[in-house]
């Protein structure tokens, strides 16, 4: 068993759990606290520290944190659904200082993509896989033969002159009080654009709403199959934790090495 902690910071909630990175099983209950209003760095860091404290893990257990922004060498380079103060911030260092330990820090959708490759719907799938998370925003992970291309940000593709996530995210469905059928029309436009640009072999849909996938995925007409994420809303936690383990102990098995290192 390889214990690791995964923390998934989202626009509305921050979740964490201890997992077994060998199997992708959760070893503890998932702790979920609200994302502080405004999504300011110091407030989010405090909640992450609180969750890690509550998980009560030894100091040598690797910790992975995923975050809803472009992440380059530990810096957050965008901020669509959190405070703009994150832009250009040495965020990884900020978390490490507050937690008193090293962490692995990655984009949330990339973490979800890595988890689906390792434990879920993208496992052993050849070719191009695109995972999207439908939540407060739309996140994306682009995977080719199990290797992740990090920071793709396909939720910000322009569709009919608008930032796609503003119309097609799950929060847009809620904001505009759309039925699944109405929302599916917007999703159809979005996924058709993604398909025209990337010709994936498989689409995977994650985010909390993926548990209700039967309500909307069958309404979409695409060339590629479109399936719900196997790990549902735990993919971010699992992927961040799995990557934290890989950072500590680089894999020797070539199949494992193929799992991308999003840095
Ligand atoms: C952000 C992405 C993130 C996605 C899902 C988008 O608004 O730009 O970085 O992956 O939301 O949280």
Coordinates of N, CA, C and O in Angstrom, one line a residue, residues 102-219:
X102 N 6.7 19.4 1.6 CA 6.7 19.6 0.1 C 5.4 19.1 -0.4 O 4.8 18.1 0.2
X103 N 4.9 19.6 -1.5 CA 3.7 19.1 -2.1 C 4.0 18.9 -3.6 O 4.9 19.5 -4.2
X104 N 3.0 18.3 -4.3 CA 3.0 18.2 -5.7 C 1.8 19.1 -6.1 O 0.7 19.0 -5.6
X105 N 2.0 20.0 -7.1 CA 0.9 21.0 -7.4 C 0.6 21.0 -8.8 O 1.5 21.3 -9.7
X106 N -0.6 20.7 -9.2 CA -1.0 20.6 -10.6 C -2.4 21.2 -10.9 O -3.2 21.4 -10.0
X107 N -2.7 21.4 -12.1 CA -4.0 21.8 -12.6 C -5.1 20.7 -12.2 O -4.8 19.5 -12.3
X108 N -6.3 21.1 -11.8 CA -7.3 20.2 -11.3 C -7.7 19.2 -12.4 O -7.9 18.0 -12.2
X109 N -8.0 19.7 -13.6 CA -8.5 18.8 -14.7 C -7.3 17.8 -15.1 O -7.6 16.7 -15.4
X110 N -6.1 18.3 -15.1 CA -4.9 17.5 -15.4 C -4.8 16.3 -14.4 O -4.6 15.2 -14.8
X111 N -5.0 16.7 -13.1 CA -5.0 15.7 -12.1 C -6.1 14.6 -12.4 O -5.9 13.4 -12.3
X112 N -7.3 15.1 -12.7 CA -8.4 14.2 -13.0 C -8.1 13.3 -14.2 O -8.3 12.1 -14.2
X113 N -7.4 13.9 -15.2 CA -7.0 13.1 -16.4 C -6.0 12.0 -16.0 O -6.1 10.8 -16.4
X114 N -5.0 12.3 -15.2 CA -4.0 11.4 -14.7 C -4.7 10.2 -14.0 O -4.4 9.0 -14.1
X115 N -5.7 10.6 -13.1 CA -6.4 9.6 -12.3 C -7.2 8.6 -13.2 O -7.2 7.4 -13.0
X116 N -7.8 9.2 -14.3 CA -8.6 8.3 -15.2 C -7.7 7.4 -16.0 O -8.0 6.3 -16.3
X117 N -6.5 7.9 -16.3 CA -5.5 7.0 -17.0 C -5.0 5.9 -16.1 O -5.0 4.8 -16.5
X118 N -4.8 6.3 -14.9 CA -4.2 5.3 -14.0 C -5.2 4.3 -13.4 O -5.0 3.1 -13.3
X119 N -6.4 4.8 -13.1 CA -7.4 4.0 -12.4 C -8.7 3.9 -13.0 O -9.6 3.2 -12.6
X120 N -9.0 4.6 -14.1 CA -10.4 4.8 -14.6 C -10.6 4.5 -16.0 O -10.1 3.6 -16.7
X121 N -11.4 5.4 -16.6 CA -12.0 5.2 -18.0 C -11.0 5.4 -19.1 O -11.2 5.0 -20.2
X122 N -9.8 6.0 -18.8 CA -8.8 6.1 -19.8 C -7.7 5.1 -19.7 O -6.7 5.2 -20.4
X123 N -7.8 4.2 -18.8 CA -6.8 3.2 -18.6 C -6.6 2.3 -19.8 O -7.6 1.8 -20.4
X124 N -5.4 2.2 -20.3 CA -5.1 1.4 -21.5 C -5.8 1.8 -22.7 O -6.0 1.0 -23.6
X125 N -6.2 3.0 -22.8 CA -6.9 3.5 -24.0 C -5.8 4.1 -24.9 O -5.1 5.0 -24.5
X126 N -5.7 3.6 -26.2 CA -4.7 4.2 -27.1 C -5.4 5.4 -27.8 O -6.6 5.5 -27.9
X127 N -4.5 6.3 -28.3 CA -5.0 7.4 -29.1 C -5.2 8.6 -28.2 O -4.7 8.7 -27.1
X128 N -6.1 9.5 -28.7 CA -6.3 10.8 -28.1 C -7.6 10.7 -27.2 O -8.6 10.3 -27.7
X129 N -7.4 11.0 -25.9 CA -8.5 11.0 -25.0 C -8.6 12.5 -24.5 O -7.6 13.1 -24.1
X130 N -9.9 13.0 -24.5 CA -10.1 14.3 -23.9 C -11.0 14.1 -22.7 O -12.1 13.7 -22.9
X131 N -10.5 14.5 -21.5 CA -11.4 14.5 -20.4 C -11.8 16.0 -20.1 O -10.9 16.9 -20.2
X132 N -13.1 16.2 -19.9 CA -13.5 17.5 -19.5 C -14.2 17.4 -18.1 O -14.9 16.4 -17.9
X133 N -14.0 18.4 -17.3 CA -14.8 18.4 -16.0 C -15.8 19.5 -16.1 O -15.5 20.6 -16.5
X134 N -17.0 19.2 -15.8 CA -18.1 20.2 -15.9 C -18.5 20.5 -14.4 O -19.1 19.8 -13.7
X135 N -18.0 21.7 -14.0 CA -18.3 22.2 -12.7 C -18.5 23.7 -12.7 O -19.2 24.2 -13.5
X136 N -17.8 24.3 -11.7 CA -17.9 25.8 -11.7 C -17.4 26.4 -13.0 O -18.0 27.3 -13.6
X137 N -16.3 25.8 -13.6 CA -15.8 26.1 -14.9 C -15.9 24.8 -15.7 O -16.5 23.8 -15.4
X138 N -15.1 24.8 -16.9 CA -14.9 23.6 -17.6 C -13.4 23.4 -17.6 O -12.6 24.3 -18.1
X139 N -12.9 22.2 -17.1 CA -11.5 21.9 -17.2 C -11.3 20.9 -18.2 O -12.2 20.2 -18.6
X140 N -10.0 20.8 -18.7 CA -9.7 19.8 -19.7 C -8.4 19.1 -19.4 O -7.5 19.7 -18.9
X141 N -8.3 17.8 -19.8 CA -7.1 17.1 -19.9 C -6.9 16.4 -21.2 O -7.9 15.7 -21.6
X142 N -5.9 16.7 -21.9 CA -5.6 16.1 -23.2 C -4.6 15.0 -23.0 O -3.5 15.3 -22.5
X143 N -4.9 13.8 -23.5 CA -4.1 12.6 -23.2 C -3.8 11.9 -24.5 O -4.8 11.7 -25.3
X144 N -2.6 11.6 -24.8 CA -2.3 10.8 -26.0 C -1.5 9.6 -25.6 O -0.4 9.7 -25.0
X145 N -2.0 8.4 -25.9 CA -1.4 7.1 -25.5 C -0.9 7.2 -24.0 O 0.2 6.9 -23.7
X146 N -1.8 7.6 -23.2 CA -1.6 7.7 -21.7 C -0.7 8.8 -21.2 O -0.3 8.8 -20.1
X147 N -0.2 9.6 -22.2 CA 0.6 10.7 -21.7 C -0.2 12.0 -21.8 O -0.9 12.3 -22.8
X148 N -0.1 12.8 -20.7 CA -0.9 14.0 -20.6 C -0.1 15.2 -21.2 O 1.1 15.4 -21.0
X149 N -0.9 16.0 -22.0 CA -0.3 17.3 -22.4 C -0.9 18.3 -21.4 O -2.1 18.6 -21.5
X150 N -0.1 18.9 -20.6 CA -0.7 19.7 -19.5 C -1.2 21.1 -19.9 O -0.9 21.6 -20.9
X151 N -2.1 21.6 -19.0 CA -2.6 23.0 -19.1 C -3.3 23.3 -20.4 O -3.1 24.4 -21.0
X152 N -4.2 22.4 -20.9 CA -4.8 22.7 -22.2 C -5.9 23.8 -22.1 O -6.2 24.4 -23.1
X153 N -6.7 23.9 -21.0 CA -7.6 25.0 -20.9 C -8.7 25.0 -22.0 O -9.1 26.1 -22.5
X154 N -9.2 23.8 -22.4 CA -10.2 23.8 -23.5 C -11.6 24.3 -23.0 O -12.4 24.5 -23.9
X155 N -11.7 24.6 -21.7 CA -13.0 25.2 -21.3 C -13.1 26.7 -21.7 O -14.1 27.3 -21.7
X156 N -11.9 27.2 -22.1 CA -11.9 28.6 -22.6 C -11.9 28.8 -24.1 O -11.6 29.8 -24.6
X157 N -12.2 27.7 -24.8 CA -12.4 27.8 -26.3 C -13.5 28.8 -26.5 O -14.5 28.9 -25.7
X158 N -13.4 29.5 -27.6 CA -14.5 30.5 -27.9 C -15.5 29.7 -28.7 O -15.2 29.1 -29.8
X159 N -16.7 29.7 -28.3 CA -17.8 29.0 -29.0 C -18.9 30.1 -29.2 O -19.4 30.7 -28.3
X160 N -19.3 30.3 -30.5 CA -20.2 31.4 -30.9 C -19.9 32.7 -30.2 O -20.7 33.4 -29.6
X161 N -18.6 33.0 -30.2 CA -18.1 34.3 -29.7 C -18.0 34.4 -28.2 O -17.8 35.5 -27.6
X162 N -18.3 33.3 -27.5 CA -18.3 33.4 -26.0 C -17.3 32.4 -25.4 O -17.1 31.3 -26.0
X163 N -16.8 32.7 -24.3 CA -15.9 31.8 -23.5 C -16.8 30.5 -23.2 O -17.9 30.7 -22.5
X164 N -16.4 29.4 -23.7 CA -17.3 28.2 -23.6 C -17.8 27.9 -22.2 O -19.0 27.6 -22.0
X165 N -16.9 28.0 -21.2 CA -17.4 27.6 -19.8 C -18.5 28.5 -19.3 O -19.3 28.1 -18.5
X166 N -18.6 29.7 -19.8 CA -19.6 30.7 -19.3 C -21.0 30.2 -19.8 O -22.0 30.5 -19.2
X167 N -21.1 29.4 -20.8 CA -22.4 28.9 -21.3 C -22.6 27.4 -21.0 O -23.8 27.0 -20.8
X168 N -21.5 26.6 -20.9 CA -21.8 25.2 -20.9 C -21.3 24.5 -19.6 O -21.5 23.3 -19.5
X169 N -20.7 25.2 -18.7 CA -20.3 24.6 -17.4 C -21.6 24.2 -16.6 O -22.7 24.6 -16.9
X170 N -21.4 23.4 -15.6 CA -22.5 23.0 -14.8 C -23.1 24.2 -14.0 O -24.3 24.4 -13.9
X171 N -22.2 25.2 -13.7 CA -22.7 26.4 -13.0 C -23.5 27.2 -13.9 O -24.4 27.9 -13.5
X172 N -23.2 27.2 -15.2 CA -24.1 27.9 -16.2 C -25.5 27.3 -16.3 O -26.5 28.0 -16.3
X173 N -25.5 25.9 -16.2 CA -26.8 25.2 -16.2 C -27.6 25.7 -15.0 O -28.8 26.1 -15.1
X174 N -27.0 25.8 -13.8 CA -27.7 26.2 -12.6 C -28.1 27.7 -12.7 O -29.2 28.0 -12.3
X175 N -27.1 28.5 -13.1 CA -27.4 29.9 -13.1 C -28.6 30.2 -14.0 O -29.4 31.0 -13.7
X176 N -28.6 29.6 -15.2 CA -29.7 29.9 -16.2 C -30.9 28.9 -16.0 O -31.8 29.0 -16.8
X177 N -30.8 28.1 -14.9 CA -32.0 27.3 -14.6 C -32.4 26.4 -15.8 O -33.5 26.3 -16.2
X178 N -31.4 25.7 -16.4 CA -31.6 24.9 -17.6 C -32.0 23.5 -17.3 O -31.5 22.9 -16.3
X179 N -32.9 22.9 -18.1 CA -33.2 21.5 -17.9 C -32.0 20.8 -18.5 O -31.1 21.4 -19.2
X180 N -31.9 19.5 -18.3 CA -30.7 18.7 -18.8 C -30.8 18.8 -20.4 O -29.8 18.9 -21.0
X181 N -32.0 18.8 -20.9 CA -32.2 18.8 -22.4 C -31.6 20.2 -22.9 O -30.9 20.2 -23.9
X182 N -32.0 21.2 -22.2 CA -31.5 22.6 -22.7 C -30.0 22.7 -22.6 O -29.3 23.2 -23.4
X183 N -29.5 22.2 -21.5 CA -28.1 22.2 -21.2 C -27.3 21.4 -22.3 O -26.3 21.8 -22.8
X184 N -27.9 20.2 -22.6 CA -27.3 19.3 -23.6 C -27.1 20.0 -25.0 O -26.1 19.8 -25.7
X185 N -28.0 20.9 -25.3 CA -27.9 21.7 -26.6 C -26.6 22.5 -26.5 O -25.9 22.6 -27.5
X186 N -26.3 23.1 -25.4 CA -25.1 23.9 -25.3 C -23.9 23.0 -25.3 O -22.8 23.3 -25.8
X187 N -24.0 21.9 -24.6 CA -22.9 20.9 -24.5 C -22.6 20.4 -25.9 O -21.4 20.2 -26.3
X188 N -23.6 20.2 -26.7 CA -23.5 19.7 -28.1 C -22.6 20.7 -28.9 O -21.7 20.3 -29.6
X189 N -22.9 21.9 -28.8 CA -22.1 23.0 -29.5 C -20.7 22.9 -29.0 O -19.8 23.0 -29.8
X190 N -20.5 22.8 -27.7 CA -19.2 22.8 -27.2 C -18.3 21.6 -27.7 O -17.2 21.8 -28.2
X191 N -18.9 20.4 -27.4 CA -18.1 19.2 -27.8 C -17.9 19.1 -29.3 O -16.9 18.5 -29.7
X192 N -18.8 19.6 -30.1 CA -18.6 19.6 -31.5 C -17.4 20.4 -31.9 O -16.6 20.0 -32.8
X193 N -17.2 21.6 -31.3 CA -16.0 22.4 -31.6 C -14.8 21.6 -31.1 O -13.8 21.5 -31.9
X194 N -14.8 21.1 -29.9 CA -13.6 20.3 -29.5 C -13.3 19.2 -30.4 O -12.2 18.9 -30.8
X195 N -14.4 18.5 -30.8 CA -14.2 17.3 -31.7 C -13.6 17.8 -33.1 O -12.7 17.1 -33.6
X196 N -14.1 18.9 -33.6 CA -13.6 19.3 -34.9 C -12.1 19.7 -34.8 O -11.4 19.6 -35.8
X197 N -11.7 20.2 -33.6 CA -10.3 20.6 -33.5 C -9.3 19.5 -33.1 O -8.2 19.5 -33.5
X198 N -9.8 18.5 -32.4 CA -8.9 17.5 -31.8 C -9.1 16.1 -32.2 O -8.3 15.2 -32.0
X199 N -10.3 15.8 -32.9 CA -10.6 14.4 -33.3 C -10.2 13.4 -32.2 O -9.5 12.4 -32.5
X200 N -10.7 13.5 -31.0 CA -10.3 12.5 -30.0 C -10.9 11.1 -30.3 O -11.9 11.0 -31.0
X201 N -10.3 10.1 -29.8 CA -10.9 8.7 -29.9 C -11.9 8.5 -28.8 O -12.7 7.6 -28.9
X202 N -11.8 9.3 -27.7 CA -12.7 9.1 -26.6 C -12.8 10.4 -25.8 O -11.8 11.1 -25.6
X203 N -14.1 10.7 -25.4 CA -14.3 11.8 -24.5 C -14.7 11.2 -23.1 O -15.5 10.3 -23.1
X204 N -14.2 11.8 -22.1 CA -14.6 11.4 -20.7 C -15.1 12.7 -20.0 O -14.5 13.7 -20.1
X205 N -16.2 12.5 -19.4 CA -16.8 13.7 -18.7 C -16.8 13.5 -17.2 O -17.4 12.5 -16.7
X206 N -16.1 14.4 -16.5 CA -16.1 14.3 -15.1 C -16.7 15.5 -14.4 O -17.5 16.3 -15.1
X207 N -16.5 15.7 -13.1 CA -17.2 16.8 -12.4 C -18.3 16.1 -11.6 O -18.8 15.0 -12.0
X208 N -18.8 16.8 -10.6 CA -19.9 16.3 -9.8 C -21.1 15.8 -10.6 O -21.7 14.8 -10.3
X209 N -21.4 16.5 -11.6 CA -22.7 16.2 -12.4 C -22.5 14.9 -13.2 O -23.5 14.4 -13.7
X210 N -21.3 14.4 -13.3 CA -21.1 13.2 -14.1 C -21.9 12.0 -13.4 O -22.1 11.0 -14.1
X211 N -22.2 12.2 -12.1 CA -23.0 11.0 -11.6 C -24.4 11.0 -12.2 O -25.1 10.0 -12.2
X212 N -24.9 12.1 -12.8 CA -26.2 12.1 -13.5 C -26.0 12.0 -15.0 O -26.8 12.5 -15.7
X213 N -24.9 11.4 -15.4 CA -24.6 11.4 -16.8 C -25.7 10.9 -17.7 O -25.9 11.3 -18.9
X214 N -26.5 10.0 -17.2 CA -27.6 9.4 -18.0 C -28.6 10.4 -18.5 O -29.3 10.3 -19.5
X215 N -28.7 11.5 -17.8 CA -29.6 12.6 -18.1 C -29.2 13.4 -19.3 O -30.0 14.1 -20.0
X216 N -27.8 13.4 -19.6 CA -27.4 14.3 -20.7 C -26.5 13.7 -21.7 O -26.5 14.0 -22.9
X217 N -25.6 12.8 -21.3 CA -24.6 12.2 -22.3 C -25.3 11.5 -23.4 O -24.9 11.7 -24.6
X218 N -26.4 10.7 -23.2 CA -27.0 10.1 -24.3 C -27.7 11.1 -25.3 O -28.0 10.7 -26.5
X219 N -27.8 12.3 -25.0 CA -28.4 13.3 -25.9 C -27.4 13.9 -26.9 O -27.7 14.6 -27.8

